[in-house]
Amino acid sequence: MLSYLASGSWVSGEEIASKLGVSRAAVWKQVQALRTKGYQIQSSTNKGYRLGANQDVLDPEMILKGLETDFVGKDLRYFREVSSTNEAAREIAANCENGTVVLAEVQTKGRGRLSRPWHSPTGGIWISIVLKPEIPLAQAYRINMAVSVAIARAMLRLYGIKAGIKWPNDLLVNDRKLCGILMEVSAETDRLEYAVVGIGINANVDENSFPSDWNATSLSREMGSQVSRTKLIQTLLMEIEKAYKQMGELDTYLDWRDRSVTLGRHVRVTSSDGDLEGQAVYLSEDGALGIELAGEHGEIRRVVAGDCVHLRALLS
Ligand code: BT5
């Protein structure tokens, strides 16, 4: 139904009814159901139905229609509302195909890392992808690297936005957080069984409704108008598939490093070794960050995982 209205032009009830093979009364019922879901649909006795202006529709059928991938997103599970797409994906991960995607309009319990909350109102992209590369668990960082590079490439390709990668895997635009990634893995002995990669992108959300100290941004803010989430998801999944196929290659690492906005910055990293403060001096091929500790005569520490805060140069 939504795909018939998505063009934004008037479509007669009769035409929709005949295409869907249902009665006009059934079409009217579906229009009512969509309205209760929040879609603005205009109706006119002569012209039929039309989707209100600036309606960014998230419809799995439309996404699949223009999806040019071999396997990522071919199995697409859509929820109007779900606790967390990562939770939903983990429930099916052991038995689903590589590249299966879970997508939701709203998450009621979206999660960040370390069980931090992730705000997921309508208008964003809240998506989890089940990936099953045949790699040892110790190489799981390659998935993170490939996915963050893929998201940055999609932003550049679609909007000309240069999103920087903040170690380990936030995407920032002018120092504001546009996207977060939460990867959860399952392994048998040391072989990766599957990874669930959760991606949250503030597409058409009002970041002003978030606490200001989150320093968040959205694509609608950066672009000055709403973006098509359908197009973004299609491009994102395509770039993720491409990067997946090149996972572990030198080019992926170099691209990831080139897009880093952490390298060279003064940072504080909280890791299992405690808090480390200093200058980020290298990013290695295995995803680790090198920090030259402040006031330690050039001692450089390597951190493989942790939480990173960019400090202002003045504080260092
Ligand atoms: C992340 O965690 O950045 C990973 C976020 C992953 C979200 C996706 S959405 C689809 C999938 N399903 C899920 O349940 N999760 C994944 P972290 O680095 O821990 O950042 C969390 C912090 O970011 C919070 O403590 C807030 O300060 C801030 N935050 C929360 N919601 C935000 C939003 N929508 N935009 C920007 N910042 C936000």
Coordinates of C-alpha atoms in Angstrom, one line a residue, residues 86-302:
N86 CA 20.2 -6.2 18.4
E87 CA 18.0 -8.3 20.8
A88 CA 15.7 -9.3 18.0
A89 CA 18.7 -10.2 15.8
R90 CA 20.4 -12.2 18.5
E91 CA 17.3 -14.3 18.9
I92 CA 17.4 -15.4 15.3
A93 CA 21.2 -15.2 14.6
A94 CA 22.1 -18.8 15.1
N95 CA 19.6 -20.0 12.5
C96 CA 19.3 -17.2 10.0
E97 CA 21.2 -16.6 6.7
N98 CA 24.4 -14.5 6.6
G99 CA 23.4 -10.9 6.0
T100 CA 19.9 -11.0 7.6
V101 CA 18.8 -7.6 8.7
V102 CA 16.5 -6.5 11.5
L103 CA 15.0 -3.0 11.1
A104 CA 12.7 -1.0 13.4
E105 CA 10.9 2.3 13.2
V106 CA 11.2 2.7 17.0
Q107 CA 13.2 1.0 19.7
T108 CA 11.9 1.1 23.2
K109 CA 15.1 -0.2 24.8
G110 CA 17.8 0.7 22.3
R111 CA 21.2 0.0 23.8
G112 CA 24.6 1.5 23.4
R113 CA 27.9 -0.1 24.7
L114 CA 28.2 -1.0 28.4
S115 CA 24.4 -1.1 28.6
R116 CA 24.1 2.6 28.0
P117 CA 20.8 3.8 26.6
W118 CA 20.4 4.6 23.0
H119 CA 17.5 6.9 22.1
S120 CA 15.6 5.6 19.2
P121 CA 12.6 7.7 18.3
T122 CA 10.8 7.5 15.0
G123 CA 12.7 9.0 12.0
G124 CA 16.0 7.3 12.7
I125 CA 17.6 4.2 11.3
W126 CA 17.8 1.5 13.9
I127 CA 19.2 -1.6 12.2
S128 CA 21.0 -4.8 13.1
I129 CA 22.8 -7.0 10.7
V130 CA 23.8 -10.6 11.3
L131 CA 27.2 -11.4 9.8
K132 CA 28.9 -14.7 9.7
P133 CA 32.4 -14.4 8.2
E134 CA 34.6 -17.4 8.7
I135 CA 37.2 -15.8 10.8
P136 CA 38.7 -16.5 14.2
L137 CA 37.2 -14.5 17.1
A138 CA 40.4 -12.6 17.5
Q139 CA 39.7 -11.0 14.1
A140 CA 36.2 -9.7 15.0
Y141 CA 37.6 -6.1 15.0
R142 CA 37.7 -6.5 11.1
I143 CA 33.9 -6.4 11.1
N144 CA 33.8 -3.2 13.1
M145 CA 36.3 -1.6 10.8
A146 CA 34.6 -2.7 7.6
V147 CA 31.2 -1.5 8.9
S148 CA 32.3 1.9 10.1
V149 CA 34.1 2.5 6.9
A150 CA 31.0 1.5 4.9
I151 CA 28.8 3.9 6.8
A152 CA 31.2 6.8 6.2
R153 CA 31.4 5.9 2.5
A154 CA 27.6 5.9 2.3
M155 CA 27.4 9.3 3.9
L156 CA 29.9 10.7 1.4
R157 CA 28.3 9.1 -1.6
L158 CA 24.7 10.2 -0.8
Y159 CA 25.1 13.6 0.9
G160 CA 28.7 14.7 0.4
I161 CA 29.1 14.5 4.2
K162 CA 32.5 13.7 5.5
A163 CA 31.8 11.7 8.6
G164 CA 34.8 11.1 10.8
I165 CA 35.4 7.9 12.7
K166 CA 36.0 8.4 16.4
W167 CA 37.8 5.4 17.9
P168 CA 36.6 2.8 18.2
N169 CA 33.5 3.2 16.2
D170 CA 31.3 6.3 16.5
L171 CA 30.7 8.5 13.4
L172 CA 30.9 12.2 14.0
V173 CA 30.2 15.2 11.9
N174 CA 31.9 18.4 13.1
D175 CA 32.5 16.7 16.4
R176 CA 28.9 15.8 16.9
K177 CA 27.7 12.2 17.1
L178 CA 25.6 11.1 14.1
C179 CA 25.9 7.4 14.4
G180 CA 26.8 4.7 16.9
I181 CA 27.7 1.0 16.4
L182 CA 27.2 -1.8 18.8
M183 CA 28.7 -5.1 17.8
E184 CA 27.9 -8.3 19.8
V185 CA 29.6 -11.6 18.9
S186 CA 29.0 -15.2 19.6
A187 CA 31.9 -17.7 19.3
E188 CA 32.4 -21.4 19.5
T189 CA 35.9 -22.0 21.0
D190 CA 37.9 -19.5 19.0
R191 CA 35.8 -19.4 15.8
L192 CA 33.3 -16.6 15.3
E193 CA 29.8 -18.1 15.0
Y194 CA 28.1 -14.8 14.2
A195 CA 28.3 -11.1 14.8
V196 CA 25.3 -8.9 15.3
V197 CA 26.2 -5.4 14.2
G198 CA 23.7 -2.8 15.5
I199 CA 23.8 0.6 13.8
G200 CA 22.0 3.7 15.0
I201 CA 21.9 6.7 12.6
N202 CA 20.1 9.9 13.6
A203 CA 18.5 10.4 10.1
N204 CA 15.4 12.5 10.5
V205 CA 15.3 12.8 14.3
D206 CA 15.2 16.0 16.2
E207 CA 18.5 15.9 18.0
N208 CA 17.3 18.9 20.1
S209 CA 15.1 16.5 22.0
F210 CA 18.3 14.8 23.3
P211 CA 20.3 16.2 26.2
S212 CA 22.7 18.8 24.9
D213 CA 25.8 17.2 26.5
W214 CA 25.4 14.3 24.2
N215 CA 26.5 16.5 21.4
A216 CA 24.4 14.7 18.9
T217 CA 23.6 15.7 15.3
S218 CA 21.2 14.3 12.7
L219 CA 21.3 14.1 8.9
S220 CA 18.3 16.4 8.7
R221 CA 20.2 19.0 10.6
E222 CA 23.3 18.6 8.5
M223 CA 21.4 18.6 5.2
G224 CA 18.8 21.2 6.2
S225 CA 16.0 18.9 5.1
Q226 CA 14.7 15.4 5.6
V227 CA 16.6 12.5 3.9
S228 CA 15.1 9.4 2.4
R229 CA 15.7 6.6 4.8
T230 CA 14.9 4.1 2.1
K231 CA 17.7 5.3 -0.1
L232 CA 20.1 5.5 2.8
I233 CA 19.4 2.0 4.0
Q234 CA 19.8 0.6 0.4
T235 CA 23.1 2.4 0.0
L236 CA 24.3 1.5 3.5
L237 CA 23.6 -2.2 3.0
M238 CA 25.3 -2.1 -0.4
E239 CA 28.4 -0.5 1.1
I240 CA 28.4 -2.9 4.0
E241 CA 28.3 -5.9 1.6
K242 CA 31.2 -4.4 -0.4
A243 CA 33.3 -3.7 2.7
Y244 CA 32.4 -7.2 4.0
K245 CA 33.9 -8.7 0.9
Q246 CA 37.0 -6.7 1.4
M247 CA 37.3 -7.3 5.1
G248 CA 40.8 -7.6 6.3
E249 CA 42.3 -6.0 3.2
L250 CA 44.9 -3.3 3.6
D251 CA 42.7 -0.7 1.8
T252 CA 39.9 -1.1 4.3
Y253 CA 42.3 -0.5 7.2
L254 CA 43.9 2.5 5.4
D255 CA 40.5 4.0 4.7
W256 CA 39.5 3.5 8.3
R257 CA 42.6 5.2 9.5
D258 CA 42.3 8.1 7.0
R259 CA 38.8 8.8 8.3
S260 CA 39.9 8.8 11.9
V261 CA 39.2 12.0 13.9
T262 CA 40.8 10.5 17.0
L263 CA 44.4 10.3 15.6
G264 CA 46.4 13.2 16.7
R265 CA 43.9 14.3 19.4
H266 CA 44.4 14.4 23.1
V267 CA 42.2 11.7 24.5
R268 CA 41.2 10.0 27.7
V269 CA 40.5 6.3 27.3
T270 CA 38.9 4.1 29.9
S271 CA 40.0 0.5 29.4
S272 CA 40.4 -2.6 31.4
D273 CA 43.8 -1.1 32.4
G274 CA 42.1 1.9 33.9
D275 CA 42.1 5.5 32.6
L276 CA 44.8 6.6 30.2
E277 CA 45.3 10.2 29.1
G278 CA 47.6 11.5 26.3
Q279 CA 47.9 11.9 22.6
A280 CA 46.5 9.4 20.1
V281 CA 49.6 8.6 18.0
Y282 CA 48.7 5.5 16.0
L283 CA 45.9 3.2 14.9
S284 CA 47.2 -0.3 14.0
E285 CA 45.9 -2.7 11.5
D286 CA 44.2 -4.7 14.2
G287 CA 42.1 -1.8 15.3
A288 CA 44.2 -0.9 18.4
L289 CA 44.9 2.7 19.5
G290 CA 48.3 3.9 20.5
I291 CA 48.4 6.6 23.2
E292 CA 51.5 8.6 24.1
L293 CA 50.9 9.1 27.8
A294 CA 50.9 12.7 29.1
G295 CA 54.1 13.4 31.1
E296 CA 55.5 9.9 30.9
H297 CA 58.5 10.7 28.7
G298 CA 57.1 9.4 25.5
E299 CA 55.7 6.1 26.9
I300 CA 53.2 4.7 24.3
R301 CA 50.4 2.4 25.4
R302 CA 48.4 0.2 23.1

